C-alpha atoms as an extended CHARMM CRD file, in Angstrom:
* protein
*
        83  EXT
         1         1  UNK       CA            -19.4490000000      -34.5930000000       -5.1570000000  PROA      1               0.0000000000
         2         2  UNK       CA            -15.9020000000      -35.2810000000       -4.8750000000  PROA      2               0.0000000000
         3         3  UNK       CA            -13.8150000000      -36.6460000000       -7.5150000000  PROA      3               0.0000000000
         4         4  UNK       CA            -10.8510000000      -39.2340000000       -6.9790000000  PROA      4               0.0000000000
         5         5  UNK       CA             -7.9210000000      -37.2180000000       -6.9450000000  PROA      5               0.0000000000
         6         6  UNK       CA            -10.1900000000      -34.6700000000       -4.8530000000  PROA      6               0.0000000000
         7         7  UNK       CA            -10.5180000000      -37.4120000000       -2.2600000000  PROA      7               0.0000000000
         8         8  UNK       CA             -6.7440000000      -38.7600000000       -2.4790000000  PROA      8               0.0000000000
         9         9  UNK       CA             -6.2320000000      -35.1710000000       -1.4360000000  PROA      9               0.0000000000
        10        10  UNK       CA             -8.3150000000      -35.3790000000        1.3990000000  PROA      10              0.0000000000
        11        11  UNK       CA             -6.7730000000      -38.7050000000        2.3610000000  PROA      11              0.0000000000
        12        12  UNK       CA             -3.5420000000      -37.0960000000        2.0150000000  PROA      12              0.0000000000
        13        13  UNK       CA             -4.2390000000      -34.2740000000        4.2570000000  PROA      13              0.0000000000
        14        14  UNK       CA             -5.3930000000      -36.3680000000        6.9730000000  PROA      14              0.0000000000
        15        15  UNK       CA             -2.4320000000      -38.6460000000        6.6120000000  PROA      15              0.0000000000
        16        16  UNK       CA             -0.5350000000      -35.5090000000        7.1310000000  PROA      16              0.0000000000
        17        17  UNK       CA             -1.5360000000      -35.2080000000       10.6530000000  PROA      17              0.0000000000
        18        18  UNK       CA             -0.3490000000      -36.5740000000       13.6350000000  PROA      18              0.0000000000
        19        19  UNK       CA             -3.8500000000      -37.6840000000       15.3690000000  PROA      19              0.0000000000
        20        20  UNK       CA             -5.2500000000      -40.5340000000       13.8520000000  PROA      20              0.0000000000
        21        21  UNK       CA             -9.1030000000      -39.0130000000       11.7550000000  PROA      21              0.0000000000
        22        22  UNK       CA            -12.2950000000      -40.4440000000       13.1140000000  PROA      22              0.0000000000
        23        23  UNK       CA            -14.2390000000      -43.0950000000       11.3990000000  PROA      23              0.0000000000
        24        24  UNK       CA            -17.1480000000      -40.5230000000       10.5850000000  PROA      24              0.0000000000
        25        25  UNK       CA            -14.8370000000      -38.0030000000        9.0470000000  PROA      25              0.0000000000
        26        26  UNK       CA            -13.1960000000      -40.8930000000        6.7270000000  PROA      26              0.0000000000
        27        27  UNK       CA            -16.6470000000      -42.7020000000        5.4680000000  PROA      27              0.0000000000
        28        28  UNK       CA            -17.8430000000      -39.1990000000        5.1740000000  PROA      28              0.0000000000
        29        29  UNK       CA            -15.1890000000      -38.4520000000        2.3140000000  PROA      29              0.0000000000
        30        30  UNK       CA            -15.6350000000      -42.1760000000        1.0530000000  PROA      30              0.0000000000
        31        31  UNK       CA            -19.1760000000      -41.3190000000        0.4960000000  PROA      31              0.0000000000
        32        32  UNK       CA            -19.0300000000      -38.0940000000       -0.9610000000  PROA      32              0.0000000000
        33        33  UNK       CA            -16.8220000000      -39.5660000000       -3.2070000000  PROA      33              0.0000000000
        34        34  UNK       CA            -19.4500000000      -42.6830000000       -3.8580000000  PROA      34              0.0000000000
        35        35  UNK       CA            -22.5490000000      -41.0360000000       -3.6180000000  PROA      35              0.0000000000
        36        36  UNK       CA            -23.0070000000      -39.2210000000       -7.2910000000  PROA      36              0.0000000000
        37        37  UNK       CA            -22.0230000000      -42.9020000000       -8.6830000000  PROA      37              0.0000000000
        38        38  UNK       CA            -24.8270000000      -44.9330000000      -10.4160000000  PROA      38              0.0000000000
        39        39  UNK       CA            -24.8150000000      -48.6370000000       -9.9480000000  PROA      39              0.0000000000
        40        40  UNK       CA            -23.2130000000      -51.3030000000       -7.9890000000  PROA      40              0.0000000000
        41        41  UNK       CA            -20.8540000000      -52.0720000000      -10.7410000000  PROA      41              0.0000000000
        42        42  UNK       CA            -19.7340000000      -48.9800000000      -11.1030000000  PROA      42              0.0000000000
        43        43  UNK       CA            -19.9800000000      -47.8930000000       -7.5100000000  PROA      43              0.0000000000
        44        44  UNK       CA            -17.6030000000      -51.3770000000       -7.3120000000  PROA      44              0.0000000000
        45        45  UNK       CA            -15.1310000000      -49.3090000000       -9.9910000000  PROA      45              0.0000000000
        46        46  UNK       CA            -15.1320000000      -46.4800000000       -8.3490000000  PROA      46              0.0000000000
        47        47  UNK       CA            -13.8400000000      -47.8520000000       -4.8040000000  PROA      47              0.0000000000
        48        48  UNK       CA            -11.1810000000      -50.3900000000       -6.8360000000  PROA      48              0.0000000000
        49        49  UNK       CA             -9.9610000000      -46.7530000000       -8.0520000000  PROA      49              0.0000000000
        50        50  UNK       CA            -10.3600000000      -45.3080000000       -4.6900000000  PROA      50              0.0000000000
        51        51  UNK       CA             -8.5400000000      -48.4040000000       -3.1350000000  PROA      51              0.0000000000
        52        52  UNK       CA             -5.7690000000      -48.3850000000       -5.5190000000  PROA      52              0.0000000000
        53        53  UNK       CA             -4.8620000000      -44.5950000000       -5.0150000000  PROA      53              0.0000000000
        54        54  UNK       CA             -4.6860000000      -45.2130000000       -1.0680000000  PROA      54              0.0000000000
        55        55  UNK       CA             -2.3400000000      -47.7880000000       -1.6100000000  PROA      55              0.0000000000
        56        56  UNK       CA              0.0700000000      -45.2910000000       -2.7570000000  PROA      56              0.0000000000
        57        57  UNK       CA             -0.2830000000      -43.2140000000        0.1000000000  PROA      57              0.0000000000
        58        58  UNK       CA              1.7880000000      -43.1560000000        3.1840000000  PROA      58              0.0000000000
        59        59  UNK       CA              1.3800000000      -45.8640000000        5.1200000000  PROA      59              0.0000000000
        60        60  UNK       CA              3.1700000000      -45.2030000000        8.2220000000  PROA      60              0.0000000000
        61        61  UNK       CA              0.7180000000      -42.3330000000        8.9600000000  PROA      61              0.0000000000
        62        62  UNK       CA             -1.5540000000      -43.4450000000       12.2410000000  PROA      62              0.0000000000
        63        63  UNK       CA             -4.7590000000      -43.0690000000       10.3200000000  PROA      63              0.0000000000
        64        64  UNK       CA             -4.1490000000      -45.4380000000        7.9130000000  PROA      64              0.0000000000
        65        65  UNK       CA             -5.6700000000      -48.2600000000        9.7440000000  PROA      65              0.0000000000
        66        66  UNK       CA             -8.8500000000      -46.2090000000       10.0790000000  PROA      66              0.0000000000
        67        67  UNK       CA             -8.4620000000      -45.3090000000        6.6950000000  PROA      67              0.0000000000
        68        68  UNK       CA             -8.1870000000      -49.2360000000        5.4180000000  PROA      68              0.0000000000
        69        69  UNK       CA            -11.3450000000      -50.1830000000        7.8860000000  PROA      69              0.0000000000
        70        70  UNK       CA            -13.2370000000      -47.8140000000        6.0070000000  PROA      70              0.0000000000
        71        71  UNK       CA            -12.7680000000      -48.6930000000        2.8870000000  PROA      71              0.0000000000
        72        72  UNK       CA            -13.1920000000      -52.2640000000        3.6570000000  PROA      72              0.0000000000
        73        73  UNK       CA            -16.4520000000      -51.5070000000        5.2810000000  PROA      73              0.0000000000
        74        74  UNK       CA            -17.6950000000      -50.1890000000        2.1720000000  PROA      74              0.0000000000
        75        75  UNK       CA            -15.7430000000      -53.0940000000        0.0500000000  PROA      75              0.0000000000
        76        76  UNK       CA            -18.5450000000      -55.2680000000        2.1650000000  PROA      76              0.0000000000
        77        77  UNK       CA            -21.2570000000      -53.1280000000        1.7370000000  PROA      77              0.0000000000
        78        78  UNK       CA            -21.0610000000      -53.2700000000       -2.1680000000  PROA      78              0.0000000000
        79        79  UNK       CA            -20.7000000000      -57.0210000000       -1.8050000000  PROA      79              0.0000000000
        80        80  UNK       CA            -23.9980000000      -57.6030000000       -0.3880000000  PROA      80              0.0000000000
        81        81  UNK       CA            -25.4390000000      -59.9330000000        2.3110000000  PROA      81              0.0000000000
        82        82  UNK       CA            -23.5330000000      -63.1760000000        3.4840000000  PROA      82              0.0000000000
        83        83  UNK       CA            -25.4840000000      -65.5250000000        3.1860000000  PROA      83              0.0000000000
């Protein structure tokens, strides 16, 4: 379990670097993060929080894109199916 600011943190850190973070070690965090939350609706809360704290971070960092595809993937996920 891994609480927002815990995770901005994280995000932070691997912003930090110069190599871009790999997919699995971003959705990893993203799901830690999730995981203890009960519900789509509030598992949808959770990630608009999530979603605006990344926002603030830097955004020249390389792993931002990864970061953003991530998040996305997960903003789909909680959306369901297309039908």
């Amino acid at each position: 379990m891994a609480t927002l600011e815990q995770t901005l943190q994280t995000f932070e850190a691997l912003l930090a670097n110069e190599r871009a973070a790999s997919v699995s070690v971003v959705d990893e965090a993203v799901w830690v993060y999730l995981a203890p939350v009960q519900g789509l609706d509030a598992q949808t809360e959770a990630l608009n929080a999530l979603s605006k704290g990344v926002a603030r971070l830097n955004a020249s960092s390389p792993f931002m894109p990864v970061l953003m595809d991530t998040i996305d993937r997960h903003w789909q996920r909680l959306a369901g199916p297309t039908p």
